[in-house]
Amino acid sequence: SWWRQANGEAVAGTRTGYTLTEVSSLQVTLAEWLALHPTSLVMQGDPDFVKEYAKDYAFEKGTSRKSLTGTDTTSWGEKSWVVGILMDSHAVAFDWNRLKRERVINAVVGRVPIVLALAADTASYYAYIRPDSMLTFTLRNDTLVSERFSFPVNGGGDALRPPRIPASQEFWHSWRTFQPATARY
């Protein structure tokens, strides 16, 4: 069967109409991952195909200008990056450029208060449910701080942190296609 990457729905083949269960994941740099999971093992590329692997990581950095993988550096362009959050059938897209500028965004998705934060590496991001809609988080030394809570942006260590929620970095056109009722933040 052919499955849509963005929402896990089978659109062709024997499983048409089925939807895969979402598996929780994070989109972070290797350094961020190892800070959270220091005993992780890292798979190395096949040495027989080393010439085939991208060396510049242009797509991952948002600097690719190729027609398929190229990123628009402006806000809200078709190939501009957004971070999309879906909560209780409510979708909101957050402008990547704004997140890079502000590093922390307090918002509401549906009726759920959230905080979206960019780590110091300016590539890894995390989203959490704010425990109280009246709490506003700010960023101090890669730590999210409010009146009652303080924890590392990545939620690591022994810190008491609110629940982490799924968030995905996508091209604006892709997020909008699969979440047509999305709001822009």
Tab-separated table of C-alpha atoms in Angstrom:
chain	number	residue	atom	x	y	z
A	1	SER	CA	0.000	0.000	0.000
A	2	TRP	CA	0.997	3.622	-0.493
A	3	TRP	CA	0.948	5.645	2.734
A	4	ARG	CA	0.966	9.435	3.017
A	5	GLN	CA	3.951	10.477	5.070
A	6	ALA	CA	2.209	13.520	6.528
A	7	ASN	CA	-0.758	11.744	8.093
A	8	GLY	CA	-0.145	7.978	7.827
A	9	GLU	CA	-3.211	7.327	5.662
A	10	ALA	CA	-3.135	4.559	3.054
A	11	VAL	CA	-4.375	6.026	-0.231
A	12	ALA	CA	-3.678	3.102	-2.589
A	13	GLY	CA	-3.360	-0.658	-2.261
A	14	THR	CA	-4.925	-3.264	-0.024
A	15	ARG	CA	-4.824	-1.039	3.074
A	16	THR	CA	-6.578	1.959	1.462
A	17	GLY	CA	-8.538	3.827	4.112
A	18	TYR	CA	-6.436	2.634	7.040
A	19	THR	CA	-4.418	5.116	9.074
A	20	LEU	CA	-1.219	4.241	10.906
A	21	THR	CA	-0.946	4.987	14.611
A	22	GLU	CA	1.332	7.953	15.187
A	23	VAL	CA	4.570	7.163	16.990
A	24	SER	CA	5.925	9.880	19.236
A	25	SER	CA	9.153	11.379	17.932
A	26	LEU	CA	11.420	14.396	18.212
A	27	GLN	CA	13.167	16.322	15.477
A	28	VAL	CA	16.451	17.332	17.053
A	29	THR	CA	20.129	17.500	16.256
A	30	LEU	CA	22.364	14.588	17.191
A	31	ALA	CA	23.900	16.679	19.992
A	32	GLU	CA	20.436	17.344	21.477
A	33	TRP	CA	19.494	13.663	21.153
A	34	LEU	CA	22.670	12.527	22.898
A	35	ALA	CA	22.087	15.063	25.689
A	36	LEU	CA	18.708	13.413	26.272
A	37	HIS	CA	19.848	9.825	25.607
A	38	PRO	CA	23.605	9.604	26.253
A	39	THR	CA	23.823	5.817	25.802
A	40	SER	CA	22.321	5.884	22.283
A	41	LEU	CA	24.018	4.072	19.445
A	42	VAL	CA	24.317	5.847	16.098
A	43	MET	CA	24.018	3.946	12.829
A	44	GLN	CA	26.775	4.844	10.396
A	45	GLY	CA	26.256	5.075	6.663
A	46	ASP	CA	27.312	2.159	4.462
A	47	PRO	CA	30.952	2.860	3.530
A	48	ASP	CA	30.357	1.399	0.031
A	49	PHE	CA	27.970	4.289	-0.671
A	50	VAL	CA	29.712	7.137	1.146
A	51	LYS	CA	29.871	9.196	-2.057
A	52	GLU	CA	26.074	9.006	-2.327
A	53	TYR	CA	25.406	10.696	1.046
A	54	ALA	CA	24.895	14.453	1.146
A	55	LYS	CA	27.861	16.175	2.712
A	56	ASP	CA	26.443	19.641	3.258
A	57	TYR	CA	23.142	18.849	5.048
A	58	ALA	CA	21.578	21.713	3.070
A	59	PHE	CA	18.050	20.344	3.361
A	60	GLU	CA	18.358	19.842	7.113
A	61	LYS	CA	19.745	23.360	7.567
A	62	GLY	CA	17.105	24.933	5.325
A	63	THR	CA	19.738	26.184	2.890
A	64	SER	CA	18.917	23.922	-0.064
A	65	ARG	CA	17.650	25.804	-3.113
A	66	LYS	CA	16.837	22.720	-5.230
A	67	SER	CA	13.328	22.626	-6.714
A	68	LEU	CA	12.135	19.648	-4.659
A	69	THR	CA	13.963	20.125	-1.363
A	70	GLY	CA	14.726	23.841	-1.502
A	71	THR	CA	13.516	26.025	1.353
A	72	ASP	CA	12.105	29.523	0.946
A	73	THR	CA	13.717	31.727	3.587
A	74	THR	CA	10.747	34.102	3.731
A	75	SER	CA	7.729	33.578	5.954
A	76	TRP	CA	4.591	31.862	4.672
A	77	GLY	CA	5.970	31.109	1.200
A	78	GLU	CA	4.996	27.752	-0.315
A	79	LYS	CA	8.368	26.227	0.627
A	80	SER	CA	8.817	28.156	3.892
A	81	TRP	CA	9.201	26.093	7.034
A	82	VAL	CA	6.507	26.045	9.683
A	83	VAL	CA	6.076	24.058	12.871
A	84	GLY	CA	2.641	22.492	12.885
A	85	ILE	CA	0.771	21.454	16.006
A	86	LEU	CA	-2.486	19.512	15.991
A	87	MET	CA	-4.488	19.299	19.228
A	88	ASP	CA	-8.044	17.963	19.457
A	89	SER	CA	-8.671	18.493	15.718
A	90	HIS	CA	-7.369	22.078	15.867
A	91	ALA	CA	-4.302	22.822	13.757
A	92	VAL	CA	-1.982	25.802	14.059
A	93	ALA	CA	1.103	26.576	11.971
A	94	PHE	CA	3.904	28.569	13.568
A	95	ASP	CA	6.287	30.518	11.332
A	96	TRP	CA	9.815	29.065	11.619
A	97	ASN	CA	11.407	32.495	11.143
A	98	ARG	CA	9.387	33.910	14.034
A	99	LEU	CA	10.354	30.940	16.227
A	100	LYS	CA	14.022	31.507	15.356
A	101	ARG	CA	13.662	35.188	16.263
A	102	GLU	CA	11.678	34.794	19.491
A	103	ARG	CA	12.912	31.290	20.541
A	104	VAL	CA	9.807	30.774	22.716
A	105	ILE	CA	6.129	31.154	21.787
A	106	ASN	CA	3.239	30.870	24.245
A	107	ALA	CA	-0.001	30.140	22.403
A	108	VAL	CA	-3.269	28.242	22.477
A	109	VAL	CA	-4.128	25.442	20.037
A	110	GLY	CA	-7.841	24.717	20.221
A	111	ARG	CA	-8.371	25.134	23.935
A	112	VAL	CA	-4.954	23.799	24.920
A	113	PRO	CA	-2.313	26.280	26.130
A	114	ILE	CA	1.081	25.354	24.689
A	115	VAL	CA	4.633	26.592	24.695
A	116	LEU	CA	6.877	26.082	21.658
A	117	ALA	CA	10.609	26.579	22.160
A	118	LEU	CA	13.731	26.510	20.013
A	119	ALA	CA	16.907	25.093	21.555
A	120	ALA	CA	20.185	26.995	21.544
A	121	ASP	CA	21.326	25.040	18.463
A	122	THR	CA	18.508	26.853	16.513
A	123	ALA	CA	17.527	23.560	14.865
A	124	SER	CA	15.930	21.483	17.624
A	125	TYR	CA	12.499	22.455	18.900
A	126	TYR	CA	10.131	21.240	21.591
A	127	ALA	CA	6.442	21.768	22.321
A	128	TYR	CA	4.749	21.337	25.687
A	129	ILE	CA	1.302	21.748	27.183
A	130	ARG	CA	1.409	24.702	29.549
A	131	PRO	CA	0.026	23.545	32.905
A	132	ASP	CA	-2.011	26.722	33.244
A	133	SER	CA	-3.142	29.079	30.488
A	134	MET	CA	-2.185	32.011	32.714
A	135	LEU	CA	1.461	30.888	32.874
A	136	THR	CA	3.801	32.489	30.388
A	137	PHE	CA	7.204	30.965	29.768
A	138	THR	CA	10.314	32.929	28.906
A	139	LEU	CA	13.753	31.658	28.003
A	140	ARG	CA	16.830	32.059	30.204
A	141	ASN	CA	20.023	30.196	29.346
A	142	ASP	CA	18.186	27.452	27.408
A	143	THR	CA	15.769	26.998	30.324
A	144	LEU	CA	12.026	27.630	30.095
A	145	VAL	CA	10.971	29.713	33.085
A	146	SER	CA	7.546	30.735	34.430
A	147	GLU	CA	6.248	31.806	37.840
A	148	ARG	CA	5.889	28.185	38.996
A	149	PHE	CA	7.974	26.030	36.645
A	150	SER	CA	11.515	25.949	35.361
A	151	PHE	CA	12.965	23.220	33.149
A	152	PRO	CA	15.501	22.812	30.302
A	153	VAL	CA	14.130	23.507	26.818
A	154	ASN	CA	14.712	19.849	25.925
A	155	GLY	CA	12.925	18.676	29.074
A	156	GLY	CA	15.952	16.621	30.020
A	157	GLY	CA	17.475	15.965	33.396
A	158	ASP	CA	15.413	15.470	36.514
A	159	ALA	CA	13.304	18.564	35.887
A	160	LEU	CA	9.580	18.468	36.461
A	161	ARG	CA	8.178	19.467	33.097
A	162	PRO	CA	4.739	19.602	31.535
A	163	PRO	CA	3.795	16.957	28.944
A	164	ARG	CA	5.626	17.161	25.624
A	165	ILE	CA	3.325	17.246	22.590
A	166	PRO	CA	3.862	16.279	18.945
A	167	ALA	CA	4.974	19.060	16.635
A	168	SER	CA	6.291	18.759	13.091
A	169	GLN	CA	8.470	20.972	10.962
A	170	GLU	CA	7.150	21.003	7.412
A	171	PHE	CA	6.916	23.127	4.331
A	172	TRP	CA	3.973	25.525	4.624
A	173	HIS	CA	2.312	24.058	1.506
A	174	SER	CA	2.535	20.524	2.937
A	175	TRP	CA	1.118	21.404	6.358
A	176	ARG	CA	-1.704	23.413	4.749
A	177	THR	CA	-2.532	20.554	2.341
A	178	PHE	CA	-2.984	17.992	5.114
A	179	GLN	CA	-4.482	20.452	7.620
A	180	PRO	CA	-6.682	22.664	5.394
A	181	ALA	CA	-8.475	24.284	8.365
A	182	THR	CA	-5.155	25.311	9.941
A	183	ALA	CA	-4.704	28.671	11.575
A	184	ARG	CA	-1.529	30.717	11.256
A	185	TYR	CA	0.095	31.974	14.406
